[in-house]
Coordinates of C-alpha atoms in Angstrom, one line a residue:
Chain H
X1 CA 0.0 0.0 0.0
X2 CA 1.8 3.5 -0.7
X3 CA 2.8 5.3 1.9
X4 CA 4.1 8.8 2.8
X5 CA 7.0 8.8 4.0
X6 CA 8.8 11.9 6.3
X7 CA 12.2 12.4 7.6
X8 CA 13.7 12.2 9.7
X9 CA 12.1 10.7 12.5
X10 CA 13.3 12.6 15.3
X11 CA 15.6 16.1 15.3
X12 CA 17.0 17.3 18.1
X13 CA 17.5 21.4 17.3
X14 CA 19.0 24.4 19.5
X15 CA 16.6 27.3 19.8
X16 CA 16.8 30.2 17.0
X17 CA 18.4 27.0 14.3
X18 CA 16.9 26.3 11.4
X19 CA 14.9 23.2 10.7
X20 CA 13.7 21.3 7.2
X21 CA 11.1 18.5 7.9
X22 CA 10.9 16.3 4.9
X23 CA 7.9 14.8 3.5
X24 CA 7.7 11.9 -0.2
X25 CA 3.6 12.3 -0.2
X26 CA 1.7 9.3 -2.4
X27 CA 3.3 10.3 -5.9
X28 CA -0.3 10.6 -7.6
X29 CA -2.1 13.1 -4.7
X30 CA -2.5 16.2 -5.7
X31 CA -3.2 17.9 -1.7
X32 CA -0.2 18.6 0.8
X33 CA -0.8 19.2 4.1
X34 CA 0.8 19.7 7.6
X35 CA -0.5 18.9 10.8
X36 CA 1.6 19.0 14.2
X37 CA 0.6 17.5 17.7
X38 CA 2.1 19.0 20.8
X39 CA 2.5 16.0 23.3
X40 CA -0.3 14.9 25.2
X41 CA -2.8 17.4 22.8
X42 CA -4.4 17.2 19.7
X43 CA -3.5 17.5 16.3
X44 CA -3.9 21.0 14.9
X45 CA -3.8 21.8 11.2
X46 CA -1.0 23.9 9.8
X47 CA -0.8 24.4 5.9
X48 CA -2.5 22.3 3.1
X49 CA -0.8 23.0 -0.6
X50 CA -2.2 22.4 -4.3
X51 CA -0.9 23.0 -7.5
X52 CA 2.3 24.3 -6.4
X53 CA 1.1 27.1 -3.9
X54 CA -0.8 27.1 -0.8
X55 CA -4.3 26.8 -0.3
X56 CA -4.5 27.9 3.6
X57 CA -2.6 28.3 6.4
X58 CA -3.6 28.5 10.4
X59 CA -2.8 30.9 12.8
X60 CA -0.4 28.9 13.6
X61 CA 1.9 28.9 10.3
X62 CA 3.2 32.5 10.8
X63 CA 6.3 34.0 8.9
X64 CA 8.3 31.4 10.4
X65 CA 7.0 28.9 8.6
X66 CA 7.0 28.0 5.0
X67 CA 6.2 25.1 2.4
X68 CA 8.1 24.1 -0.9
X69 CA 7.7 21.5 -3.3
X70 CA 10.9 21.5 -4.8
X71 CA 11.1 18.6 -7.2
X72 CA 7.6 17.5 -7.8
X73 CA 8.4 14.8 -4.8
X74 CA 9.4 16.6 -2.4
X75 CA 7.0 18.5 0.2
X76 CA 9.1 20.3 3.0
X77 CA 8.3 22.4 6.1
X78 CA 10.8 24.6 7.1
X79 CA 10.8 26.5 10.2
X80 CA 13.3 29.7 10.3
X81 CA 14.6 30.0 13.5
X82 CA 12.8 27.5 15.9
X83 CA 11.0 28.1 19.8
X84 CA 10.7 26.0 22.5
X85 CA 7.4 25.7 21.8
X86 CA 7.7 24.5 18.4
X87 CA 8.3 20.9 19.9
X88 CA 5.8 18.8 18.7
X89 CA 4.7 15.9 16.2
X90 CA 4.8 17.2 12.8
X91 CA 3.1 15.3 10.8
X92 CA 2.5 15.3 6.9
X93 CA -0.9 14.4 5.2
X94 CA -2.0 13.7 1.3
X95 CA -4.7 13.2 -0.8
X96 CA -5.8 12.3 -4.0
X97 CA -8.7 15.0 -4.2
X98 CA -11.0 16.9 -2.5
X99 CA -14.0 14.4 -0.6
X100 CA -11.4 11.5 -0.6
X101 CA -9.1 10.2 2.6
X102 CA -6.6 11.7 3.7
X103 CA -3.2 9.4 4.1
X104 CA -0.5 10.4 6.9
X105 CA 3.1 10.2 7.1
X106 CA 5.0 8.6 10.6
X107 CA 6.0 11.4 11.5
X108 CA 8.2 13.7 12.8
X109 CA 9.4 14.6 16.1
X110 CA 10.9 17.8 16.8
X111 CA 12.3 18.6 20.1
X112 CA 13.5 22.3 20.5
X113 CA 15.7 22.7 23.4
Chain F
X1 CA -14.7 28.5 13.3
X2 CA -15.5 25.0 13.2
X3 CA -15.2 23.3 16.7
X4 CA -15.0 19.4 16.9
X5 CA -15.8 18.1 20.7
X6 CA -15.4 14.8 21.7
X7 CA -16.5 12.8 25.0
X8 CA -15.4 11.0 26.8
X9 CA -11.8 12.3 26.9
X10 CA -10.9 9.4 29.1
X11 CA -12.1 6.2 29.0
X12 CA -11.5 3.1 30.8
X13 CA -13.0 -0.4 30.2
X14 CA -12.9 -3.9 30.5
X15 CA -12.8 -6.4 28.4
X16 CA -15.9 -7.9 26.6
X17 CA -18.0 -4.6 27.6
X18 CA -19.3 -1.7 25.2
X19 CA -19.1 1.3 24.6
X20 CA -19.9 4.7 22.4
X21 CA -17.5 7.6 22.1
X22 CA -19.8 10.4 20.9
X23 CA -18.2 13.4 18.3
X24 CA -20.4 16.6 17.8
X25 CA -18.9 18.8 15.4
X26 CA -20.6 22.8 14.4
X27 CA -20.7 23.1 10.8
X28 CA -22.1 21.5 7.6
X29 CA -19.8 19.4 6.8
X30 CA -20.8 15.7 5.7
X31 CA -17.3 13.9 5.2
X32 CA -15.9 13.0 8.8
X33 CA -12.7 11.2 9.9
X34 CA -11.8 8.5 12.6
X35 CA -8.0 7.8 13.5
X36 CA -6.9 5.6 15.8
X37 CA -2.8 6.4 17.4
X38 CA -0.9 4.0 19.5
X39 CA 1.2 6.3 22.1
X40 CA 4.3 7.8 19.8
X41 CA 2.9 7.0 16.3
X42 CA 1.1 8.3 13.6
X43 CA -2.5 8.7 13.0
X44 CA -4.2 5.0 11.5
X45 CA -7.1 5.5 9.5
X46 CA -10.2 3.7 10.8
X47 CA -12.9 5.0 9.1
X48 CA -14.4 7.6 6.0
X49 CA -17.6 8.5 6.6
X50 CA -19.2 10.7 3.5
X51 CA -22.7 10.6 3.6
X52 CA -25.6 11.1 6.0
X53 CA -26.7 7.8 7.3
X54 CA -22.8 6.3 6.5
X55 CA -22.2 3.3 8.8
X56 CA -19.4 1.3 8.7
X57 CA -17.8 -1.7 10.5
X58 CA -14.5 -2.9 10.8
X59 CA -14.4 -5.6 13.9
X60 CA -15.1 -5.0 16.9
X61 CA -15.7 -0.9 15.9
X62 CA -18.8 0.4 14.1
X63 CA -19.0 4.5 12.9
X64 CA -21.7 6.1 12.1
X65 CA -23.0 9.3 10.9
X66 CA -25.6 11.8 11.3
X67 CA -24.8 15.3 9.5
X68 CA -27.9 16.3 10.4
X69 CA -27.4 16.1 14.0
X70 CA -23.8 16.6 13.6
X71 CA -22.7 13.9 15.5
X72 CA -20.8 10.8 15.0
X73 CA -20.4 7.7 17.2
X74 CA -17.6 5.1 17.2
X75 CA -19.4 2.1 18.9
X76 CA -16.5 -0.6 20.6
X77 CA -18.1 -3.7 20.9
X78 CA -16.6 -6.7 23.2
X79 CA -13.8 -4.3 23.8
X80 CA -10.3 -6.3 24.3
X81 CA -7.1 -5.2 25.0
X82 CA -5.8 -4.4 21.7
X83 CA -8.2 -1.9 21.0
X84 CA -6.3 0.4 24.1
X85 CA -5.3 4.0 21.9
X86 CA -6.4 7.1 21.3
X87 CA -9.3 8.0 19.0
X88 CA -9.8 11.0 17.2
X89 CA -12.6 12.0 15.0
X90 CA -11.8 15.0 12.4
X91 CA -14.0 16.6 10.4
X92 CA -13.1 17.9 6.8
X93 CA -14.1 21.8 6.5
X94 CA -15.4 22.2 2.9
X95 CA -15.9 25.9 3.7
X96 CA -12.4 26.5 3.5
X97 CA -10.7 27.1 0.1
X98 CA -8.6 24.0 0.2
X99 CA -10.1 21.8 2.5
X100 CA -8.3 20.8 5.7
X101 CA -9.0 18.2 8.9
X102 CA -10.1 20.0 12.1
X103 CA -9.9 17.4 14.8
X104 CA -11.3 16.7 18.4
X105 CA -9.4 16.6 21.5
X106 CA -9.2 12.5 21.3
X107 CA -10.4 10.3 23.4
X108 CA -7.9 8.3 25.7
X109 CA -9.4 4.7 25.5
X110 CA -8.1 2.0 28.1
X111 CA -9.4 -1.5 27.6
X112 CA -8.0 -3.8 31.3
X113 CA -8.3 -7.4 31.1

């Protein structure tokens, strides 16, 4: 069964770095999407992307944050200089089209310290 | 803003009883999400539900769907141990431009022998 696939697993990153979370969505969906989970809470929606730009962004996904699909594979989140509080599950999420299931990646888990 | 409540948050069982967890959501929507996620993973699809009246079955779990109540149950029948996770329903805004997942809070299941 495909799969999305995100690395890495687990990054370790010093307040104020830079980080690039990784994401191989199913190679014929056309919707991106990020999600995180803090620990312990739900997941909260970040970003969802579609024909190479995105389609909506939370409150959450300030100037910090942006998306790029470099390659045509490729779907990353990168966070510009990373908080404390950005430690959480990110997780990355595609689909094939709108009114059909979304599939999620493993995950990533990014610990800010 | 669409709000997705779920309850119970907690939840502990034992085996070979039932139960409902019960997920109201506020808007229109009629295409509604559960997820099961085993402490540390990701997010395994249990059910799509896309139509008023949808009821599917999978085991020992059985969604349903009423849009017109807003509400969606997640019946565990003969719960054994194995079913122990969190459950989260989400619901897909269509409102929004590109679609995206807003999810309850998750309910902590607990299944002891």
């Amino acid at each position: 069964e495909p799969e999305v696939t995100q690395t890495p697993s687990h990054q370790v990153t010093q307040m104020g770095q830079e980080v690039i979370l990784r994401c191989v969505p199913i190679s014929n969906h056309l919707y991106f999407y990020w999600y995180r989970q803090i620990l312990g809470q739900k997941v909260e929606f970040l970003v969802s992307f579609y024909n190479n730009e995105i389609s909506e962004k939370s409150e959450i996904f300030d100037d910090q944050f942006s998306v790029e699909r470099p390659d045509g594979s490729n779907f990353t989140l990168k966070i510009r200089s990373t908080k404390l509080e950005d430690s959480a599950m990110y997780f990355c999420a595609s689909r094939r089209g709108q009114g059909l299931g979304y599939t999620f990646g493993s995950g990533t888990r990014l610990t800010v310290v | 803003e669409l709000k997705v409540e779920q309850n119970p948050l907690f939840l502990s069982m034992q085996e070979g009883k039932n139960y409902t967890i019960y997920c109201n959501y506020s808007t229109t929507s009629d295409r509604l999400y559960w997820y099961r996620q085993d402490p540390g993973k990701s997010l395994e699809s249990l059910f799509v539900l896309l139509s008023n009246g949808a009821v599917k079955q999978e085991g020992r779990l059985m969604a349903s769907l009423d849009t017109k109540a807003r509400l969606s149950t997640l019946h565990i029948t003969a719960a054994v141990h194995d079913l122990s996770a969190t459950y989260f329903c989400a619901v897909d805004d269509t409102e929004t431009s590109g679609s995206r997942l807003t999810f309850g809070e998750g309910t902590q299941l607990t299944v002891n022998p």
